[in-house]
Coordinates of C-alpha atoms in Angstrom, one line a residue:
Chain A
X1 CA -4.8 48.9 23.1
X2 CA -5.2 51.2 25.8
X3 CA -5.1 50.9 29.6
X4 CA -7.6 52.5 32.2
X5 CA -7.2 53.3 35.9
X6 CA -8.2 56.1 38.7
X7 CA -5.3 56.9 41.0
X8 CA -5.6 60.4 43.5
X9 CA -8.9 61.7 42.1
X10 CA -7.8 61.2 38.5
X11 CA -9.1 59.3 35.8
X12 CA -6.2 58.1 33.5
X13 CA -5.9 56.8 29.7
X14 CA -3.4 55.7 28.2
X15 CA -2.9 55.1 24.7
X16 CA -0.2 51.8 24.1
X17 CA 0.8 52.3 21.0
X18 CA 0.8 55.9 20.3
X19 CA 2.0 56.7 24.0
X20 CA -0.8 59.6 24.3
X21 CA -1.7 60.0 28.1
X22 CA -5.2 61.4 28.9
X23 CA -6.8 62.7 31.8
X24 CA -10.5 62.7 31.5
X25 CA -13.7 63.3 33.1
X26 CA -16.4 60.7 34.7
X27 CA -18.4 60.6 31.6
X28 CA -15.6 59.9 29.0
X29 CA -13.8 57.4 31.6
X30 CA -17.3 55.4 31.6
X31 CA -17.8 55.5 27.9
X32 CA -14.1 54.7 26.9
X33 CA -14.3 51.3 29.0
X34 CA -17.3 50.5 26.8
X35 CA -16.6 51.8 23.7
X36 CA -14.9 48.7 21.7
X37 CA -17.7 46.1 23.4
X38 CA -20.8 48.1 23.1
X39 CA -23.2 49.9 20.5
X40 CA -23.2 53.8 20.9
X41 CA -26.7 53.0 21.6
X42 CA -26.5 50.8 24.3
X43 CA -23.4 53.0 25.7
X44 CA -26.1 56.0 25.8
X45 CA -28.5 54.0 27.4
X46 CA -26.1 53.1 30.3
X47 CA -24.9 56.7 30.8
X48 CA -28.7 58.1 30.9
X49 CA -29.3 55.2 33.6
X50 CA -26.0 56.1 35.2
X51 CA -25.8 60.1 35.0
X52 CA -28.7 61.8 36.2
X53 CA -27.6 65.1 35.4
X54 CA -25.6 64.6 31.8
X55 CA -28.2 65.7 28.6
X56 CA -27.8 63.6 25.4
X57 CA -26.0 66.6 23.9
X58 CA -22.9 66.2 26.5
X59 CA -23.0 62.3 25.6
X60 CA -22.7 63.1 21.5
X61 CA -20.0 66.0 22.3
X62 CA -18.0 63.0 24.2
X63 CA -18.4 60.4 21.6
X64 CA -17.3 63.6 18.8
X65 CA -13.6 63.7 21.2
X66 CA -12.9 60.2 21.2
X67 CA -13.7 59.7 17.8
X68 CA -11.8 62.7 17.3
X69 CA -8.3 61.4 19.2
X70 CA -9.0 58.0 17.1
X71 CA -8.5 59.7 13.9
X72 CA -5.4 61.2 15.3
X73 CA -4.5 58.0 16.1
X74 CA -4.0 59.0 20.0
X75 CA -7.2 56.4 21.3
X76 CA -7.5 53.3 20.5
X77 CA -4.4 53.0 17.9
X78 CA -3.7 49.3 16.6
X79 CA 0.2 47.6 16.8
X80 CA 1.9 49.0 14.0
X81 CA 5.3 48.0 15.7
X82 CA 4.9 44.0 15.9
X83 CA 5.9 43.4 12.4
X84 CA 8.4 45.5 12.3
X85 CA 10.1 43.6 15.3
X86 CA 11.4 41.1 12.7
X87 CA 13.8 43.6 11.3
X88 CA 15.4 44.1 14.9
X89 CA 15.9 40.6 14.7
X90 CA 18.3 41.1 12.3
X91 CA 20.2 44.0 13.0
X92 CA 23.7 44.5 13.7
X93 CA 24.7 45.2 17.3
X94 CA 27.3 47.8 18.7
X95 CA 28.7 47.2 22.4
X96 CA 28.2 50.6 24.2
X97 CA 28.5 49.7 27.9
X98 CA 30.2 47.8 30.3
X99 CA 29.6 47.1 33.8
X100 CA 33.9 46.6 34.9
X101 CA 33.5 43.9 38.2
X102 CA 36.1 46.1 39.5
X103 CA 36.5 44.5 42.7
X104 CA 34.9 40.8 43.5
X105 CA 35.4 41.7 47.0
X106 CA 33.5 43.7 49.8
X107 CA 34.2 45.3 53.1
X108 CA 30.3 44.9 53.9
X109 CA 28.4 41.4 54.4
X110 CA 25.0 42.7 53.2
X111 CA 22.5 39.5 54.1
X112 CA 20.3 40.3 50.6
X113 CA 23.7 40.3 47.9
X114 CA 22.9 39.4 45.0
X115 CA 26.8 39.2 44.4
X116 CA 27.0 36.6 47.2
X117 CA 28.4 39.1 49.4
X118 CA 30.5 41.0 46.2
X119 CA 32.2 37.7 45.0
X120 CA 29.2 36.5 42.9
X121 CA 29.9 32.4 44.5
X122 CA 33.7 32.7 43.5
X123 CA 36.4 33.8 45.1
X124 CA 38.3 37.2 46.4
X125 CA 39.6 39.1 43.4
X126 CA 40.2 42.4 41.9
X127 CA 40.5 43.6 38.2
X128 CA 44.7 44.4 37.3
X129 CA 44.7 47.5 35.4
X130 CA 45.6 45.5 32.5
X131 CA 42.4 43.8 32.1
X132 CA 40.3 46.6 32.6
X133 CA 42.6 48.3 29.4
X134 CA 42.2 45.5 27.5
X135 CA 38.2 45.8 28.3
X136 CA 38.3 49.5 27.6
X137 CA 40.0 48.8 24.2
X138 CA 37.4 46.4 23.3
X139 CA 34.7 48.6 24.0
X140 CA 36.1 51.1 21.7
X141 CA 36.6 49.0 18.9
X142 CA 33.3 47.5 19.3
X143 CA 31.5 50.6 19.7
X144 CA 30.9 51.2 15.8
X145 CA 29.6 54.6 15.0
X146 CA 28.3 55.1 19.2
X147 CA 30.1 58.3 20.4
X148 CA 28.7 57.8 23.9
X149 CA 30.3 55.0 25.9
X150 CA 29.3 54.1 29.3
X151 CA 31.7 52.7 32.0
X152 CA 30.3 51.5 35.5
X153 CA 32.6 50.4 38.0
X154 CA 30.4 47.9 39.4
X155 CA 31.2 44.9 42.5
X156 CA 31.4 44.1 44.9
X157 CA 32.8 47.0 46.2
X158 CA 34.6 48.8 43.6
X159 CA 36.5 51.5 46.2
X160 CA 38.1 48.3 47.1
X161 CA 40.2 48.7 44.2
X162 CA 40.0 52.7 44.0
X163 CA 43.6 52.7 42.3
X164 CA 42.9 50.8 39.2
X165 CA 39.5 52.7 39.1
X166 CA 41.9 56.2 38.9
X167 CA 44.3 54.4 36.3
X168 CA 41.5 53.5 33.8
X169 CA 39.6 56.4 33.8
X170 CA 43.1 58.3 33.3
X171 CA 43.5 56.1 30.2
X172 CA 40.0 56.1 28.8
X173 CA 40.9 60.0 29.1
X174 CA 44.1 59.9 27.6
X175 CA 42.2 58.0 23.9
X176 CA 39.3 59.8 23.9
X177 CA 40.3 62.5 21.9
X178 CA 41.9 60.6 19.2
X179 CA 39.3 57.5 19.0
X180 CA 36.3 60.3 18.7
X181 CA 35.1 59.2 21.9
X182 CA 33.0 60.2 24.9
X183 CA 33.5 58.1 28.1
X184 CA 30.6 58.6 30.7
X185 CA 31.9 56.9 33.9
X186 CA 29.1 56.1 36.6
X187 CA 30.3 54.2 40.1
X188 CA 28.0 52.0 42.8
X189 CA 30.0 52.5 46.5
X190 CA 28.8 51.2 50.1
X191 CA 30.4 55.1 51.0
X192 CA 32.6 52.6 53.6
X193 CA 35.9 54.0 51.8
X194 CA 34.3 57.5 51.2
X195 CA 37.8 60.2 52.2
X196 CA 38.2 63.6 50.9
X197 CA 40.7 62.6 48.1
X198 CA 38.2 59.1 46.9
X199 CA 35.0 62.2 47.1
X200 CA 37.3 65.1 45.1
X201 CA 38.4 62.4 42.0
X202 CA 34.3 60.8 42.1
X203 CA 32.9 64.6 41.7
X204 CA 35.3 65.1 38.6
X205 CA 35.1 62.2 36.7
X206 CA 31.6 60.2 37.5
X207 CA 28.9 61.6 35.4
X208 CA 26.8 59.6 38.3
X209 CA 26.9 58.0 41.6
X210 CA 24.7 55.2 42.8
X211 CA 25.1 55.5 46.7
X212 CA 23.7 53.0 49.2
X213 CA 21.5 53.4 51.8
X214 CA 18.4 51.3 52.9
X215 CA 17.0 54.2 54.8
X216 CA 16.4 54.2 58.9
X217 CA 19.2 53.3 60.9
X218 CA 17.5 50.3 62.1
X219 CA 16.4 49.0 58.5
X220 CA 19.6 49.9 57.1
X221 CA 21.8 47.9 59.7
X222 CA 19.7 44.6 59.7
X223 CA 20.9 43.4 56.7
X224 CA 24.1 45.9 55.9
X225 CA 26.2 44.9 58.1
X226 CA 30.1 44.7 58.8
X227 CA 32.4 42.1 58.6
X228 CA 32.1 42.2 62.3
X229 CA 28.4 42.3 62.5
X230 CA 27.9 46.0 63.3
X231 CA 25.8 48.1 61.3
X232 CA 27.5 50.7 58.9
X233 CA 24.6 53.2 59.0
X234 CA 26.5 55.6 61.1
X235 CA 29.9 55.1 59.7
X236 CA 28.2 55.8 55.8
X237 CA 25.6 58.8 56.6
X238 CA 27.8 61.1 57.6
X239 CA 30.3 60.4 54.3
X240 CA 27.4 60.5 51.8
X241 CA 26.4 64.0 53.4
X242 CA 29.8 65.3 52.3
X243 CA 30.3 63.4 49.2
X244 CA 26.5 64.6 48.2
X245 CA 26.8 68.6 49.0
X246 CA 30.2 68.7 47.3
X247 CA 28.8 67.4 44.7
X248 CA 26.3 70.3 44.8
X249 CA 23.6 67.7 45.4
X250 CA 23.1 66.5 41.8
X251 CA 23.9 63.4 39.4
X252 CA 23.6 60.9 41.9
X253 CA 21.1 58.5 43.1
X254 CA 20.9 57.3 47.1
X255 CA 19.7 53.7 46.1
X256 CA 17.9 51.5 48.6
X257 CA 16.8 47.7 48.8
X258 CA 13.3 47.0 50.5
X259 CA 12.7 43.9 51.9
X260 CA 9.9 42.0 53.7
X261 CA 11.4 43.2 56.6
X262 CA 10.2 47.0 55.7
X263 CA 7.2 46.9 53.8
X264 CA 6.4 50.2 55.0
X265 CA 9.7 51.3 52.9
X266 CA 8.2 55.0 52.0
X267 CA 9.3 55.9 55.6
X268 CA 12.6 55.0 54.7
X269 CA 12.4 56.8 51.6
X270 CA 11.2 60.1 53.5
X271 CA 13.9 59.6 56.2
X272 CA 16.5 59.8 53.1
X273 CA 14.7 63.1 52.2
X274 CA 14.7 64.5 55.9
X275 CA 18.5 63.6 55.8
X276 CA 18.4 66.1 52.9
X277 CA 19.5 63.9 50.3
X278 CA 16.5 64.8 47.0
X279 CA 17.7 62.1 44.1
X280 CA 16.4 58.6 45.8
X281 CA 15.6 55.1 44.6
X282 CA 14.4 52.3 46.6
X283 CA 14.7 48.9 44.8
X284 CA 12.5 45.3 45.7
X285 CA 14.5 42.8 46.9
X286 CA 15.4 40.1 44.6
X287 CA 15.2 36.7 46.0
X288 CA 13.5 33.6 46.5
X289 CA 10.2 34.2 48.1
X290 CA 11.4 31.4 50.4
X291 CA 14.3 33.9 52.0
X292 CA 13.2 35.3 55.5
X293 CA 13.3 39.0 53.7
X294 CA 12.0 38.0 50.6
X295 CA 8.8 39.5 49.3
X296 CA 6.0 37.1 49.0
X297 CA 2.8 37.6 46.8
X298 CA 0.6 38.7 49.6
X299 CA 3.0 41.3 50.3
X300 CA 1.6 43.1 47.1
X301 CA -1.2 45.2 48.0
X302 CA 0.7 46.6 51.0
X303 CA 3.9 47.2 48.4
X304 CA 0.7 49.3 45.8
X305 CA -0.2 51.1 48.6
X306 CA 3.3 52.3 49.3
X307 CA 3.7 53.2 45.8
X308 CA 0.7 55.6 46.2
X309 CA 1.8 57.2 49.2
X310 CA 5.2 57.9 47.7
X311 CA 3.5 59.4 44.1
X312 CA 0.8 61.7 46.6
X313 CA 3.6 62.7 49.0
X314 CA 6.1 63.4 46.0
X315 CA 3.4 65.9 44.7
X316 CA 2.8 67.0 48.0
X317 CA 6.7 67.9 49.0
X318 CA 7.2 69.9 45.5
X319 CA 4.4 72.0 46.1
X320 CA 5.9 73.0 49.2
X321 CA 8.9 73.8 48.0
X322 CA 11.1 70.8 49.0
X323 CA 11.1 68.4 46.2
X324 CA 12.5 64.8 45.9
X325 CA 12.7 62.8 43.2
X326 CA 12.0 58.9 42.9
X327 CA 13.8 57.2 40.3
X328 CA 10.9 55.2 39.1
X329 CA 9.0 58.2 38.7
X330 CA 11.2 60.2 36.5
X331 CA 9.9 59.6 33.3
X332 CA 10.0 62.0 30.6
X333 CA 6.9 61.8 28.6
X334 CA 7.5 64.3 26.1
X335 CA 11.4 63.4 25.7
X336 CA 11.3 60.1 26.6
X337 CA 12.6 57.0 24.6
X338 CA 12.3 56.4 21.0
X339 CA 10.5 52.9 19.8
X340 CA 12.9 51.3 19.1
X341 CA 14.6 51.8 22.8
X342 CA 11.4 51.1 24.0
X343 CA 11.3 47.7 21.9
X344 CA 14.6 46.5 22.4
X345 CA 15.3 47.5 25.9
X346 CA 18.3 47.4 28.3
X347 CA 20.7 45.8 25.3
X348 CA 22.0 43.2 27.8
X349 CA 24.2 40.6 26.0
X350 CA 24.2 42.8 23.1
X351 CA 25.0 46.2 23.5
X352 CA 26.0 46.3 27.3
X353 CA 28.0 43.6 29.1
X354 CA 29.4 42.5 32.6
X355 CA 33.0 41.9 32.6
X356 CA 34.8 40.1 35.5
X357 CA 37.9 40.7 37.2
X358 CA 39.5 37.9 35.1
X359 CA 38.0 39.5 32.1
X360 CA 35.2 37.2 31.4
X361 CA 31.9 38.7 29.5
X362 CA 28.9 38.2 30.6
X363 CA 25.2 38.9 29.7
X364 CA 25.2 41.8 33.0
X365 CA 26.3 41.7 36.1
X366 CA 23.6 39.8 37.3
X367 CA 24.3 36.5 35.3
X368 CA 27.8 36.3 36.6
X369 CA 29.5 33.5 38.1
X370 CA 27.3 31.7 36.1
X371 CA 29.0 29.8 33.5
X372 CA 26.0 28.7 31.2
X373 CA 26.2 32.3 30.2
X374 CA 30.1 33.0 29.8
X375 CA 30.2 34.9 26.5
X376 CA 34.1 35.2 26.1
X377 CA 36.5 37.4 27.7
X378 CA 38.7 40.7 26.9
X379 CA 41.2 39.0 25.1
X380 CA 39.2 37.2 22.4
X381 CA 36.4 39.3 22.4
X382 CA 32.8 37.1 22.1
X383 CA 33.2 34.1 21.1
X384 CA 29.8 32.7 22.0
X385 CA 27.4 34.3 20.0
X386 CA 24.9 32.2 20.1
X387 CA 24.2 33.5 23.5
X388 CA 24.5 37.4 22.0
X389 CA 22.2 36.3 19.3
X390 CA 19.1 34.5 22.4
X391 CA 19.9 38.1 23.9
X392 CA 18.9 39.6 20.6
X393 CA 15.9 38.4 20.6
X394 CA 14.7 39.4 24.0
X395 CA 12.6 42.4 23.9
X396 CA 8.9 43.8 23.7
X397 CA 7.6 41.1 21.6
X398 CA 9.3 38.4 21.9
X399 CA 7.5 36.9 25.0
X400 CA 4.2 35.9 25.0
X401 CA 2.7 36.5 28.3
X402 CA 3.4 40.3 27.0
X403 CA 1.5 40.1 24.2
X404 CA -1.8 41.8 25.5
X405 CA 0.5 44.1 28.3
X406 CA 0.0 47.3 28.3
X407 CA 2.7 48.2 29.8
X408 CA 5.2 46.4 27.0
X409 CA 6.5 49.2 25.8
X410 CA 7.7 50.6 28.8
X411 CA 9.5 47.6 30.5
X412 CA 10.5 46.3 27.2
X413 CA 9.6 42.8 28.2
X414 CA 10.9 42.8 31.2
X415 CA 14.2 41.9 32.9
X416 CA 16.0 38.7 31.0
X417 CA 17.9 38.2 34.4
X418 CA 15.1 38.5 36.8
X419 CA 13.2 36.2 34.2
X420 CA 15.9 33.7 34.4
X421 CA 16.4 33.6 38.2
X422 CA 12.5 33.2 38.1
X423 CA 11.9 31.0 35.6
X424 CA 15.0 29.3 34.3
X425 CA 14.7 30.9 31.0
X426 CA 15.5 34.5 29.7
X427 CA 12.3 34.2 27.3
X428 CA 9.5 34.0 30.3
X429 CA 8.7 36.9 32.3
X430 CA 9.4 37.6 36.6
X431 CA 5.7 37.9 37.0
X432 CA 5.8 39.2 40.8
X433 CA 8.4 42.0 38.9
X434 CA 5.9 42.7 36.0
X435 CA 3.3 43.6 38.8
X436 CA 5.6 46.1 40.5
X437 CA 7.0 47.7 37.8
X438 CA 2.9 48.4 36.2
X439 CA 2.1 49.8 39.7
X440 CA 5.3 52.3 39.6
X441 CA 4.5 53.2 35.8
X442 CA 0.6 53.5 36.7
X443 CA 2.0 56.2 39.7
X444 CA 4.6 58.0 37.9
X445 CA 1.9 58.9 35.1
X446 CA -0.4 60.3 37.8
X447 CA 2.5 62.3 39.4
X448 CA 3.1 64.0 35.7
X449 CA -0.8 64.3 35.3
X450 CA -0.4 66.2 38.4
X451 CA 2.5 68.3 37.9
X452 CA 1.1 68.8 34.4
X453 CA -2.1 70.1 35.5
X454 CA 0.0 72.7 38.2
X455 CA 1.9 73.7 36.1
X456 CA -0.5 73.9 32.9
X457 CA 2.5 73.5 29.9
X458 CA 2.9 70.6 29.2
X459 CA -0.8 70.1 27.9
X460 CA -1.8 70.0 24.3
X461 CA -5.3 70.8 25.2
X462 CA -7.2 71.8 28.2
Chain B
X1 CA -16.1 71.9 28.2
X2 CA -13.3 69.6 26.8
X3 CA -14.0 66.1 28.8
X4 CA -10.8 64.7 28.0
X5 CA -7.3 66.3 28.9
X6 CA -4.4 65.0 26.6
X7 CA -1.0 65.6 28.1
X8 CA 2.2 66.1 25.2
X9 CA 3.5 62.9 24.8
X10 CA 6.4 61.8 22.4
X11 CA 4.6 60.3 19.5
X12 CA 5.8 56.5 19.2
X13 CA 5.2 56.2 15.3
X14 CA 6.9 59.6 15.0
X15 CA 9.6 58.5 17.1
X16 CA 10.9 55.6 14.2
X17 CA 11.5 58.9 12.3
X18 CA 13.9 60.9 14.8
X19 CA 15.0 57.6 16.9
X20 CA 17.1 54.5 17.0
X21 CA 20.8 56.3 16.9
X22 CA 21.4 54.2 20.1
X23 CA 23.4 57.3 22.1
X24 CA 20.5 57.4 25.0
X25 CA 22.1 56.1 28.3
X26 CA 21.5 52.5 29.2
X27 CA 20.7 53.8 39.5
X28 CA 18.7 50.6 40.3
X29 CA 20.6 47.7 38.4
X30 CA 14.6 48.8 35.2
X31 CA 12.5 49.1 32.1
X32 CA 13.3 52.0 29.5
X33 CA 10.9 54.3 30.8
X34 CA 13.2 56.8 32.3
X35 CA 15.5 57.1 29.2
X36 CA 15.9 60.5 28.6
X37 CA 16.4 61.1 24.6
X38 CA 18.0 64.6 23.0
X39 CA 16.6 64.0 19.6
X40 CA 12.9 63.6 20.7
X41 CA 11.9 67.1 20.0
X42 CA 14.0 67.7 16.6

């Protein structure tokens, strides 16, 4: 299968299953798109018609490279993977990540919360140092051969609770050593409780910080707001400026939420730059179209066209010397995921669970409160598998509207809890989602095409 | 004139050889494509 489009004077292949990305010329774009549905006569024919200037002998020399990437098996290359999808069905899971609910709680009242303003449609609570051991300990035992294992502290507003925060990573420290071990912590603040001491323990213990910040001042304070109503856009900036440069402006992200009420959301992005913050992310809300901010479908073209602007102006700013990046556009094409990542995905509900501050497990932090998909807790470990094993079989293959995707083995399928919220079941795909995400792969390839063809080594053949 | 520009990719088929020990990381709370992996090139 492969997948064609022009984006920024480019003209872009990509192979599905071999993950080969070409750049090519008029000519070979033309005679690609035809290749599989026409004769090589009829494809001739068209190009003559089409292409004053090309000879016959510049038609042949293009047919002798695709043929050439075919046999290499980097054009055109058939699903060798589908079958062997049935063995990952099978396979035995290791838990390597938990999100900890630290705090279900929040001194913000953002309008768009998918938490329900941090206490995800329950009440006011905060994880006892206990619990969070006891969740610690099961990740360890659980973790099989994984030496990596990933702790976020995750809310609500986890700084609500900053001192249990300091207690378990102190103990996670304390075992590491003798269970062979290695803890990466990660943290998601509102910067609302952001103080010299909170910044100096985050900088030495957080392999990464998810900070956030909707952008302008005015599109930031409309929907995070106060418990009082105020905005918090003056009371945060000038905390994440600190936190950021004593961090020496790496491993973190300033995460944003766009909303129907900014679809023009690459100005927000380019205001976070201009405040000199350089690792950004800006998020779709998720919601019912219905919501005053939600997005609605003919909200899309204007949402692609922001995408572009953000991949052109990205290019644009590193050339000049003052780079940003954009989450979404990070990919590593070279080093990038193995298959079988890019088959199984995220490993919700099987390698990477929510915990609450009761100690409940769920799926991920965006099933719950939800109690169809309460999994077990921190004292008995999972006790529902039959939910682990429906999460097992979640992935690339395993819905059908991805079958003919290009894009399958990117997304992985797609997000089982955006499906849900959607659709009502974690086997359909969030179709407005599936759009987005295709546009933001489609421009974080071109952005590497360009920086590829700057910089001149990363290419196997020019 | 080479008419078609292939940029170095990880090979997927290649990558059932040197992949699947699970240790790649799992900002936005995403598909897999910004996974980062140390074993690609080995």
């Amino acid at each position: 299968m492969i997948h064609q489009y022009k984006l920024n004077g480019f003209n872009i292949v990509l192979d599905t299953y071999s993950g080969a990305v070409h750049c090519v010329d008029d000519l070979s774009y033309d005679i690609i798109e035809l290749y599989e549905t026409k004769s090589k006569e009829e494809i001739k024919q068209e190009m003559q018609a089409k292409y004053e200037e090309i000879t016959e002998k510049d038609i042949e020399e293009t047919f002798e490279e695709i043929e050439n990437l075919k046999q290499e098996g980097k054009l055109f290359t058939k699903d060798i993977f589908e079958n062997k999808n049935l063995d990952l069905k099978k396979r035995d899971t290791v838990v390597k990540a938990l999100c900890l609910h630290i705090a279900h709680t929040c001194n913000l009242n953002c309008e768009y919360c998918f938490a329900g303003q941090g206490k995800y449609h329950g009440e006011d609570a905060l994880m006892s140092f206990e619990v969070g051991k006891q969740a610690l300990d099961f990740l360890v035992k659980n973790s099989g051969t994984r030496k990596n294992l990933e702790v976020d502290f995750f809310g609500g507003e986890p700084l609500v609770n900053f001192d249990v925060v300091k207690q378990l990573v102190e103990y996670a420290r304390s075992i590491e050593k003798e269970v062979g071990k290695n803890f990466r912590f990660t943290l998601t603040t509102n910067g609302m409780l952001l103080d010299d001491d909170v910044i100096d323990f985050l900088n030495k213990e957080m392999n990464n910080v998810v900070l956030s910040l909707d952008g302008r001042k005015e599109v930031h304070d409309r929907l995070r707001k106060k418990l009082n109503g105020d905005g918090s856009y003056d009371i945060i900036v000038p905390k994440f400026k600190n936190f950021v440069e004593k961090r020496g402006n790496k491993e973190y992200y300033m995460r944003g939420t766009f909303t129907r009420n900014n679809l023009d959301f690459t100005n927000d992005i380019f205001h976070m730059a201009d405040l000199g913050f350089t690792e950004l992310s800006m998020e779709p809300v998720v919601s019912s179209p219905d919501a005053e901010y939600g997005l609605k479908e003919e909200d899309l073209d204007k949402i692609y066209e922001q995408y572009e602007i953000l991949a052109k102006e990205m290019i644009k700013r590193k050339k000049q010397g003052n780079p940003f990046t954009f989450y979404h556009y990070m990919i590593d094409l070279s080093a990038g995921p193995c298959i079988y990542k890019r088959i199984t995905g995220c490993g919700s509900g099987t390698e990477y669970l929510a915990v609450t501050p009761s100690g409940d497990f769920y799926p991920c932090h965006q099933f719950v409160g939800d109690k169809k998909f309460l999994m077990g807790n921190v004292k008995d470990g999972v006790t529902n598998t039959k939910i682990r094993d429906e999460f097992k079989l979640c992935n690339a293959y395993s819905r059908k509207e991805c079958k003919d995707c290009w894009a399958k083995l990117y997304c992985s399928g797609g997000c089982s809890a955006n499906a849900y919220h959607a659709t009502g079941s974690i086997n359909n795909v969030y179709e407005y989602g599936c759009k987005l995400f295709k546009k933001r792969i489609e421009c974080a390839i071109m952005v590497k095409i360009a920086e590829a063809m700057e910089e001149d080594e990363m290419l196997a053949t020019c | 004139m080479k008419r078609i520009v292939t940029i170095k990719t990880r090979n997927l088929e290649e990558s059932e050889k040197n992949g699947g020990c699970g240790e790649c990381q799992t900002a936005c709370k995403c598909g897999v494509a910004n996974q980062k992996c140390e074993n690609a090139n080995k």
